[in-house]
C-alpha cells in the first residue's frame, strides 16, 4: 500500500454530532498513513479549508448532513474530497466509502487518492517544466552574449522550479565568477574552482544534491542555505539553486537542471565558435586588404551550395561585383571556376587556366584554389587570379 508520507488530511464532521464522532477515522488515517490529520467541525472545517486548502492532500467528510458536504465541496477547489458514509450526496465528490467497509478500507482509499493526486501533480509539474524548457531553449539559441545566456538560464530555472536563489558561475582562470544570479545586490564573490560544493561539482563532473548544507564537508561559507542542487555546465562552469529549507530538492529537480545546463553549455560553445570565426574573418579581411591580385572567398553552410562571400578591391576592379553573395553556379561565368569552387571542389591546392571576360575585354588567366578549414563552416576556399604567373 502506498505510504503517503507527510500527507495532511482534514477530517470534517458536522455541528451537533458527538464530540468524539470521527475520532476512529482520525486514528485509522494517522496510523495507516503516518499523516498529519486535522479534526474540525462544521463551519470551522469549512473556514479552515477555505484558508489553507492548498496545503491539504485530502478532505474526509464524516457526516450524513447534506449541507455540511455541500459547504465543503464549494471550498475544496483541487483538493480530493472523500465522504465516509452510506448515502451518496447530492453534490459531486471524488469518492464515497461505505461505513460497512470499516476505517481500514477508508484509510486505504485516502492513501490511494493522495498518491494518484501526487502523481498527477508531479506530471503537471513536469509538463510545466518541459514547456518552460522548450521556451527557454529557443531563447538560448538566439543569445548573442554570455550575459544573455546567463540571464536566460537563471530565468528558466527560477520560473520552473519556483526557487528564487540561483547562480550560474563560469570558470575564470582558477576561480568561479557569478555571471548570472538572483541574489540580492551586486555579487562579485569569487570562489576557487576546488572550493565548496561548486568545486566538487566541477571536479567530479557530477550533479550534487545536498539536503543539509550546514553539515556538508565542503561547506565553504556561512550563509542561510539549507539545501543545494548543483550541476556542471560542461567544463566551463556550474549551475546552482539553493533554498533555506532542508531536503528541498529531488532527482527530478536535478534532471531538469541537467537539461538546462546542457543547453547552456551548447549556447556558450556556440558563442565561442562564433568568436573564433570572427577572428578568422578578421584575418581574411586583412588578407584581402593586403593582396594586389584579384581574390575571392567562398563558403558553404548547412550542406548548401557554396556562396561567393568575399571579393577584394582588385577582383572588383577587374570583374565587377555582380556575383557577390550569389551561389557559385551563378557567381562565376566559366565552367572551370564553377567546378573549382563548387561543392565537389578540390581537397588540395590546384590551379587551372581560364579565359574570362574582364572590364577590358577577354583575358587569359590562371585561377588557383586553396581549400581552408574554418570554425563553424562546412567548406571554404580562397581563390586567386593571376596572369603570367605559374602556381606550384
Short mmCIF file of C-alpha atoms in Angstrom, two decimals:
data_model
loop_
_atom_site.label_atom_id
_atom_site.label_comp_id
_atom_site.label_asym_id
_atom_site.label_seq_id
_atom_site.Cartn_x
_atom_site.Cartn_y
_atom_site.Cartn_z
CA UNK A 1 0.00 0.00 0.00
CA UNK A 2 1.34 3.50 -0.78
CA UNK A 3 2.74 5.22 2.26
CA UNK A 4 1.64 8.81 1.57
CA UNK A 5 4.24 10.13 4.00
CA UNK A 6 3.98 13.77 5.07
CA UNK A 7 0.36 13.97 3.95
CA UNK A 8 -2.06 16.46 5.53
CA UNK A 9 -5.66 15.31 5.82
CA UNK A 10 -8.67 17.23 7.10
CA UNK A 11 -11.40 15.13 8.77
CA UNK A 12 -14.57 17.21 8.87
CA UNK A 13 -17.77 16.44 10.81
CA UNK A 14 -20.98 18.39 11.06
CA UNK A 15 -22.08 20.52 14.00
CA UNK A 16 -24.35 18.83 16.52
CA UNK A 17 -22.62 15.47 16.37
CA UNK A 18 -20.98 13.89 19.46
CA UNK A 19 -17.55 15.33 20.31
CA UNK A 20 -15.80 12.03 19.61
CA UNK A 21 -17.57 11.47 16.29
CA UNK A 22 -14.95 10.78 13.62
CA UNK A 23 -12.21 10.01 16.17
CA UNK A 24 -11.90 6.44 14.88
CA UNK A 25 -11.40 7.82 11.37
CA UNK A 26 -8.66 10.14 12.59
CA UNK A 27 -6.91 7.30 14.39
CA UNK A 28 -7.10 4.96 11.39
CA UNK A 29 -5.68 7.53 8.96
CA UNK A 30 -2.91 8.60 11.33
CA UNK A 31 -1.78 5.04 12.00
CA UNK A 32 -2.04 3.84 8.40
CA UNK A 33 -0.66 6.83 6.52
CA UNK A 34 1.77 8.35 9.02
CA UNK A 35 -0.04 11.57 8.15
CA UNK A 36 -0.93 14.78 9.91
CA UNK A 37 -4.69 14.64 10.49
CA UNK A 38 -6.69 17.74 11.39
CA UNK A 39 -10.09 17.15 13.03
CA UNK A 40 -12.52 20.08 12.55
CA UNK A 41 -16.27 20.58 12.90
CA UNK A 42 -18.94 22.31 10.84
CA UNK A 43 -18.30 25.94 9.93
CA UNK A 44 -14.80 25.76 11.43
CA UNK A 45 -13.92 22.97 9.00
CA UNK A 46 -15.28 24.96 6.07
CA UNK A 47 -13.34 28.10 7.09
CA UNK A 48 -10.20 26.07 7.66
CA UNK A 49 -10.47 24.53 4.19
CA UNK A 50 -11.05 27.95 2.67
CA UNK A 51 -7.90 29.40 4.20
CA UNK A 52 -5.37 26.58 3.93
CA UNK A 53 -6.90 24.28 1.34
CA UNK A 54 -3.79 24.30 -0.94
CA UNK A 55 -1.71 22.80 1.89
CA UNK A 56 -4.01 19.78 2.26
CA UNK A 57 -3.75 16.47 0.43
CA UNK A 58 -7.27 15.20 1.09
CA UNK A 59 -10.54 16.02 2.88
CA UNK A 60 -12.60 13.28 4.54
CA UNK A 61 -16.19 14.14 5.46
CA UNK A 62 -17.75 12.04 8.24
CA UNK A 63 -21.31 13.34 8.16
CA UNK A 64 -24.75 12.47 6.88
CA UNK A 65 -25.80 16.11 6.65
CA UNK A 66 -26.06 17.31 3.05
CA UNK A 67 -25.34 20.96 3.90
CA UNK A 68 -22.03 20.02 5.54
CA UNK A 69 -20.86 18.19 2.41
CA UNK A 70 -22.12 20.97 0.13
CA UNK A 71 -20.28 23.69 2.07
CA UNK A 72 -17.03 21.75 1.98
CA UNK A 73 -17.30 20.87 -1.73
CA UNK A 74 -17.65 24.57 -2.54
CA UNK A 75 -14.24 25.25 -0.95
CA UNK A 76 -12.19 22.20 -1.96
CA UNK A 77 -11.08 23.53 -5.33
CA UNK A 78 -8.47 20.92 -6.38
CA UNK A 79 -8.28 19.05 -3.06
CA UNK A 80 -9.74 15.49 -3.27
CA UNK A 81 -12.84 15.01 -1.08
CA UNK A 82 -14.00 11.59 0.19
CA UNK A 83 -17.27 11.01 2.05
CA UNK A 84 -17.33 8.27 4.68
CA UNK A 85 -20.98 7.26 4.90
CA UNK A 86 -23.78 5.16 3.48
CA UNK A 87 -25.54 7.77 1.37
CA UNK A 88 -24.45 9.33 -1.90
CA UNK A 89 -24.52 13.14 -1.50
CA UNK A 90 -26.38 15.35 -3.93
CA UNK A 91 -23.20 17.18 -4.89
CA UNK A 92 -20.26 15.63 -6.80
CA UNK A 93 -17.43 14.27 -4.64
CA UNK A 94 -14.33 12.26 -5.53
CA UNK A 95 -15.42 9.09 -3.72
CA UNK A 96 -17.91 7.64 -1.23
CA UNK A 97 -16.70 4.89 1.13
CA UNK A 98 -19.44 2.95 2.90
CA UNK A 99 -19.06 2.53 6.64
CA UNK A 100 -19.52 -1.23 6.47
CA UNK A 101 -16.06 -1.41 4.90
CA UNK A 102 -14.59 -0.04 8.08
CA UNK A 103 -11.99 2.63 8.73
CA UNK A 104 -9.17 0.44 7.38
CA UNK A 105 -10.78 0.48 3.95
CA UNK A 106 -11.28 4.23 4.24
CA UNK A 107 -7.58 4.72 5.11
CA UNK A 108 -6.55 2.73 2.04
CA UNK A 109 -8.84 4.78 -0.19
CA UNK A 110 -7.45 8.02 1.23
CA UNK A 111 -3.88 6.81 0.68
CA UNK A 112 -4.60 5.74 -2.90
CA UNK A 113 -6.34 9.04 -3.65
CA UNK A 114 -3.41 11.04 -2.28
CA UNK A 115 -0.88 9.01 -4.28
CA UNK A 116 -2.87 9.44 -7.51
CA UNK A 117 -3.16 13.17 -6.88
CA UNK A 118 0.55 13.49 -6.19
CA UNK A 119 1.38 11.59 -9.35
CA UNK A 120 -0.94 13.85 -11.32
CA UNK A 121 0.60 16.95 -9.78
CA UNK A 122 4.10 15.64 -10.47
CA UNK A 123 3.16 15.05 -14.11
CA UNK A 124 1.64 18.53 -14.38
CA UNK A 125 4.79 19.99 -12.82
CA UNK A 126 6.97 18.02 -15.22
CA UNK A 127 4.89 19.23 -18.18
CA UNK A 128 5.16 22.81 -16.95
CA UNK A 129 8.92 22.44 -16.66
CA UNK A 130 9.09 20.94 -20.14
CA UNK A 131 7.05 23.81 -21.58
CA UNK A 132 9.33 26.31 -19.86
CA UNK A 133 12.36 24.42 -21.12
CA UNK A 134 11.13 24.49 -24.71
CA UNK A 135 10.57 28.23 -24.48
CA UNK A 136 13.94 28.98 -22.98
CA UNK A 137 15.78 26.60 -25.31
CA UNK A 138 14.61 28.71 -28.23
CA UNK A 139 15.77 31.84 -26.42
CA UNK A 140 19.17 30.29 -25.67
CA UNK A 141 19.62 29.52 -29.35
CA UNK A 142 19.21 33.23 -30.11
CA UNK A 143 21.51 34.54 -27.35
CA UNK A 144 24.35 36.69 -28.64
CA UNK A 145 26.46 37.04 -25.48
CA UNK A 146 27.50 35.18 -22.34
CA UNK A 147 25.41 37.64 -20.31
CA UNK A 148 22.29 36.81 -22.34
CA UNK A 149 22.88 33.08 -21.85
CA UNK A 150 23.34 33.57 -18.10
CA UNK A 151 20.21 35.68 -17.70
CA UNK A 152 18.11 33.29 -19.78
CA UNK A 153 19.26 30.23 -17.82
CA UNK A 154 18.58 31.91 -14.47
CA UNK A 155 15.09 32.95 -15.62
CA UNK A 156 14.31 29.43 -16.85
CA UNK A 157 15.40 27.84 -13.57
CA UNK A 158 13.68 30.26 -11.20
CA UNK A 159 10.42 30.24 -13.17
CA UNK A 160 10.28 26.45 -13.49
CA UNK A 161 11.46 25.41 -10.03
CA UNK A 162 9.96 28.26 -8.06
CA UNK A 163 13.16 28.85 -6.08
CA UNK A 164 14.47 32.40 -6.09
CA UNK A 165 18.17 31.78 -5.40
CA UNK A 166 20.02 30.66 -8.49
CA UNK A 167 23.62 31.21 -9.58
CA UNK A 168 25.33 30.43 -12.86
CA UNK A 169 29.09 30.57 -12.24
CA UNK A 170 31.64 30.27 -15.04
CA UNK A 171 35.29 29.49 -14.72
CA UNK A 172 37.65 32.44 -14.95
CA UNK A 173 41.17 31.12 -14.57
CA UNK A 174 41.33 29.30 -11.24
CA UNK A 175 38.11 30.86 -9.93
CA UNK A 176 34.36 30.80 -10.45
CA UNK A 177 32.63 34.09 -11.18
CA UNK A 178 28.82 34.50 -10.90
CA UNK A 179 27.81 35.65 -14.38
CA UNK A 180 24.09 35.22 -13.68
CA UNK A 181 22.26 35.13 -10.36
CA UNK A 182 19.14 36.15 -8.42
CA UNK A 183 20.91 37.05 -5.21
CA UNK A 184 20.33 40.45 -3.64
CA UNK A 185 22.60 43.31 -4.65
CA UNK A 186 25.75 43.17 -6.73
CA UNK A 187 27.52 39.86 -6.26
CA UNK A 188 31.23 39.83 -7.05
CA UNK A 189 32.19 36.93 -4.81
CA UNK A 190 34.76 34.65 -6.38
CA UNK A 191 35.35 31.07 -5.34
CA UNK A 192 38.36 28.90 -6.12
CA UNK A 193 37.45 26.11 -8.54
CA UNK A 194 38.41 23.50 -5.94
CA UNK A 195 36.31 25.04 -3.14
CA UNK A 196 32.80 24.34 -1.90
CA UNK A 197 30.05 22.28 -3.47
CA UNK A 198 30.63 24.16 -6.73
CA UNK A 199 34.23 22.97 -6.74
CA UNK A 200 33.14 19.40 -6.00
CA UNK A 201 30.62 19.56 -8.83
CA UNK A 202 33.21 20.87 -11.26
CA UNK A 203 35.94 18.48 -10.13
CA UNK A 204 33.78 15.33 -10.34
CA UNK A 205 31.65 16.42 -13.28
CA UNK A 206 28.64 15.04 -11.40
CA UNK A 207 25.43 16.57 -10.08
CA UNK A 208 25.34 17.20 -6.33
CA UNK A 209 22.09 17.15 -4.29
CA UNK A 210 22.70 18.41 -0.75
CA UNK A 211 19.88 18.12 1.79
CA UNK A 212 21.66 19.89 4.68
CA UNK A 213 24.33 22.35 3.65
CA UNK A 214 25.33 23.02 7.25
CA UNK A 215 26.71 19.50 7.66
CA UNK A 216 28.30 19.16 4.21
CA UNK A 217 32.09 18.61 4.42
CA UNK A 218 32.69 21.04 1.55
CA UNK A 219 30.68 23.88 3.06
CA UNK A 220 32.61 26.99 2.01
CA UNK A 221 30.69 29.89 3.51
CA UNK A 222 28.44 30.70 6.46
CA UNK A 223 25.21 31.56 4.65
CA UNK A 224 21.50 30.97 5.24
CA UNK A 225 21.37 27.94 2.96
CA UNK A 226 19.98 24.52 3.82
CA UNK A 227 19.54 22.71 0.50
CA UNK A 228 21.62 22.86 -2.67
CA UNK A 229 21.40 21.26 -6.08
CA UNK A 230 24.50 21.83 -8.20
CA UNK A 231 25.12 20.65 -11.77
CA UNK A 232 28.18 21.05 -14.02
CA UNK A 233 27.99 23.10 -17.21
CA UNK A 234 30.30 21.03 -19.39
CA UNK A 235 33.83 22.01 -18.36
CA UNK A 236 33.14 25.74 -18.20
CA UNK A 237 31.15 26.26 -15.00
CA UNK A 238 28.44 25.27 -12.55
CA UNK A 239 24.71 25.95 -12.18
CA UNK A 240 23.36 26.02 -8.62
CA UNK A 241 19.98 26.50 -6.94
CA UNK A 242 19.71 26.96 -3.16
CA UNK A 243 16.98 27.38 -0.56
CA UNK A 244 16.67 27.80 3.19
CA UNK A 245 14.61 24.58 3.51
CA UNK A 246 16.23 21.23 4.19
CA UNK A 247 15.80 18.32 1.74
CA UNK A 248 14.12 20.66 -0.73
CA UNK A 249 15.42 19.13 -3.97
CA UNK A 250 14.93 15.72 -5.54
CA UNK A 251 16.28 13.87 -8.53
CA UNK A 252 13.58 15.33 -10.79
CA UNK A 253 14.77 18.86 -9.98
CA UNK A 254 18.34 17.79 -10.71
CA UNK A 255 17.39 16.25 -14.05
CA UNK A 256 15.66 19.46 -15.10
CA UNK A 257 18.79 21.46 -14.21
CA UNK A 258 20.96 18.98 -16.11
CA UNK A 259 18.91 19.54 -19.26
CA UNK A 260 19.09 23.32 -18.85
CA UNK A 261 22.83 23.02 -18.21
CA UNK A 262 23.39 21.03 -21.39
CA UNK A 263 21.60 23.67 -23.46
CA UNK A 264 23.59 26.40 -21.72
CA UNK A 265 26.84 24.56 -22.46
CA UNK A 266 25.91 24.31 -26.14
CA UNK A 267 24.96 28.00 -26.29
CA UNK A 268 28.27 29.01 -24.69
CA UNK A 269 30.20 26.70 -27.03
CA UNK A 270 28.40 28.25 -29.99
CA UNK A 271 29.38 31.73 -28.85
CA UNK A 272 32.99 30.60 -28.54
CA UNK A 273 32.92 29.11 -32.04
CA UNK A 274 31.42 32.31 -33.40
CA UNK A 275 34.13 34.34 -31.65
CA UNK A 276 36.78 32.14 -33.28
CA UNK A 277 35.06 32.59 -36.61
CA UNK A 278 35.08 36.37 -36.20
CA UNK A 279 38.83 36.25 -35.60
CA UNK A 280 39.27 34.17 -38.73
CA UNK A 281 37.05 36.54 -40.66
CA UNK A 282 39.17 39.47 -39.46
CA UNK A 283 42.27 37.72 -40.75
CA UNK A 284 40.50 37.16 -44.05
CA UNK A 285 39.66 40.86 -44.18
CA UNK A 286 43.31 41.81 -43.67
CA UNK A 287 44.30 39.25 -46.29
CA UNK A 288 42.02 40.82 -48.87
CA UNK A 289 43.15 44.31 -47.99
CA UNK A 290 46.80 43.44 -48.45
CA UNK A 291 46.83 41.34 -51.62
CA UNK A 292 47.16 43.04 -55.00
CA UNK A 293 45.90 40.20 -57.18
CA UNK A 294 42.17 39.56 -57.60
CA UNK A 295 40.98 37.28 -54.78
CA UNK A 296 37.71 35.65 -53.69
CA UNK A 297 36.44 33.66 -50.75
CA UNK A 298 33.62 31.10 -50.97
CA UNK A 299 31.98 29.09 -48.19
CA UNK A 300 29.22 26.53 -47.69
CA UNK A 301 26.94 26.09 -44.65
CA UNK A 302 24.25 23.53 -43.79
CA UNK A 303 25.03 21.45 -46.85
CA UNK A 304 24.02 24.24 -49.23
CA UNK A 305 25.86 25.19 -52.40
CA UNK A 306 28.94 27.36 -51.71
CA UNK A 307 28.40 31.10 -51.98
CA UNK A 308 30.78 33.82 -53.19
CA UNK A 309 31.07 35.56 -49.83
CA UNK A 310 34.06 37.92 -50.20
CA UNK A 311 35.89 39.69 -53.01
CA UNK A 312 38.77 42.14 -52.79
CA UNK A 313 39.22 45.51 -54.49
CA UNK A 314 41.42 44.07 -57.25
CA UNK A 315 38.76 41.48 -58.16
CA UNK A 316 36.02 44.10 -58.23
CA UNK A 317 38.15 46.39 -60.41
CA UNK A 318 38.81 43.59 -62.91
CA UNK A 319 35.48 41.72 -62.96
CA UNK A 320 32.95 43.90 -61.13
CA UNK A 321 30.93 42.84 -58.06
CA UNK A 322 27.84 41.41 -59.72
CA UNK A 323 28.39 37.85 -58.43
CA UNK A 324 28.97 38.78 -54.77
CA UNK A 325 26.56 37.00 -52.43
CA UNK A 326 25.37 34.54 -55.09
CA UNK A 327 25.79 30.75 -55.24
CA UNK A 328 28.87 29.59 -57.09
CA UNK A 329 26.76 28.34 -60.01
CA UNK A 330 25.56 31.92 -60.61
CA UNK A 331 28.55 33.90 -59.37
CA UNK A 332 31.17 32.62 -61.86
CA UNK A 333 30.81 32.68 -65.64
CA UNK A 334 33.14 29.80 -66.58
CA UNK A 335 32.58 26.08 -66.07
CA UNK A 336 36.11 25.71 -64.72
CA UNK A 337 35.51 28.20 -61.90
CA UNK A 338 32.16 26.65 -61.06
CA UNK A 339 33.81 23.24 -60.78
CA UNK A 340 36.74 24.51 -58.70
CA UNK A 341 34.61 26.48 -56.23
CA UNK A 342 31.63 24.10 -56.17
CA UNK A 343 30.61 21.58 -53.52
CA UNK A 344 32.77 18.88 -55.13
CA UNK A 345 35.76 21.17 -55.43
CA UNK A 346 39.35 20.02 -54.81
CA UNK A 347 40.57 18.97 -51.35
CA UNK A 348 44.03 20.40 -52.02
CA UNK A 349 45.61 23.38 -53.74
CA UNK A 350 45.07 23.33 -57.52
CA UNK A 351 45.25 25.81 -60.38
CA UNK A 352 43.59 25.99 -63.79
CA UNK A 353 43.85 28.19 -66.85
CA UNK A 354 40.73 30.07 -67.90
CA UNK A 355 39.65 32.74 -70.36
CA UNK A 356 37.31 35.22 -68.77
CA UNK A 357 35.68 38.48 -69.72
CA UNK A 358 37.08 41.47 -67.81
CA UNK A 359 36.30 45.20 -67.85
CA UNK A 360 39.00 45.49 -70.53
CA UNK A 361 37.81 42.54 -72.60
CA UNK A 362 38.66 38.81 -72.62
CA UNK A 363 41.81 37.80 -70.74
CA UNK A 364 43.77 34.58 -70.27
CA UNK A 365 44.22 33.99 -66.54
CA UNK A 366 45.28 31.34 -64.09
CA UNK A 367 43.00 30.73 -61.11
CA UNK A 368 44.32 28.96 -58.03
CA UNK A 369 42.05 27.45 -55.34
CA UNK A 370 43.17 26.99 -51.73
CA UNK A 371 40.74 24.98 -49.52
CA UNK A 372 40.86 26.12 -45.87
CA UNK A 373 39.31 24.72 -42.64
CA UNK A 374 37.30 27.31 -40.67
CA UNK A 375 35.29 27.01 -37.44
CA UNK A 376 31.55 26.75 -37.98
CA UNK A 377 31.85 26.39 -41.76
CA UNK A 378 31.43 23.11 -43.65
CA UNK A 379 33.57 24.06 -46.65
CA UNK A 380 35.60 27.14 -47.52
CA UNK A 381 38.19 28.16 -50.09
CA UNK A 382 40.24 31.12 -51.30
CA UNK A 383 40.65 31.84 -54.98
CA UNK A 384 43.49 33.84 -56.55
CA UNK A 385 43.61 35.13 -60.14
CA UNK A 386 46.81 35.99 -62.00
CA UNK A 387 48.29 36.41 -65.50
CA UNK A 388 51.74 35.16 -66.48
CA UNK A 389 52.32 33.52 -63.07
CA UNK A 390 52.89 29.82 -62.53
CA UNK A 391 51.29 28.33 -59.43
CA UNK A 392 53.11 25.39 -57.79
#
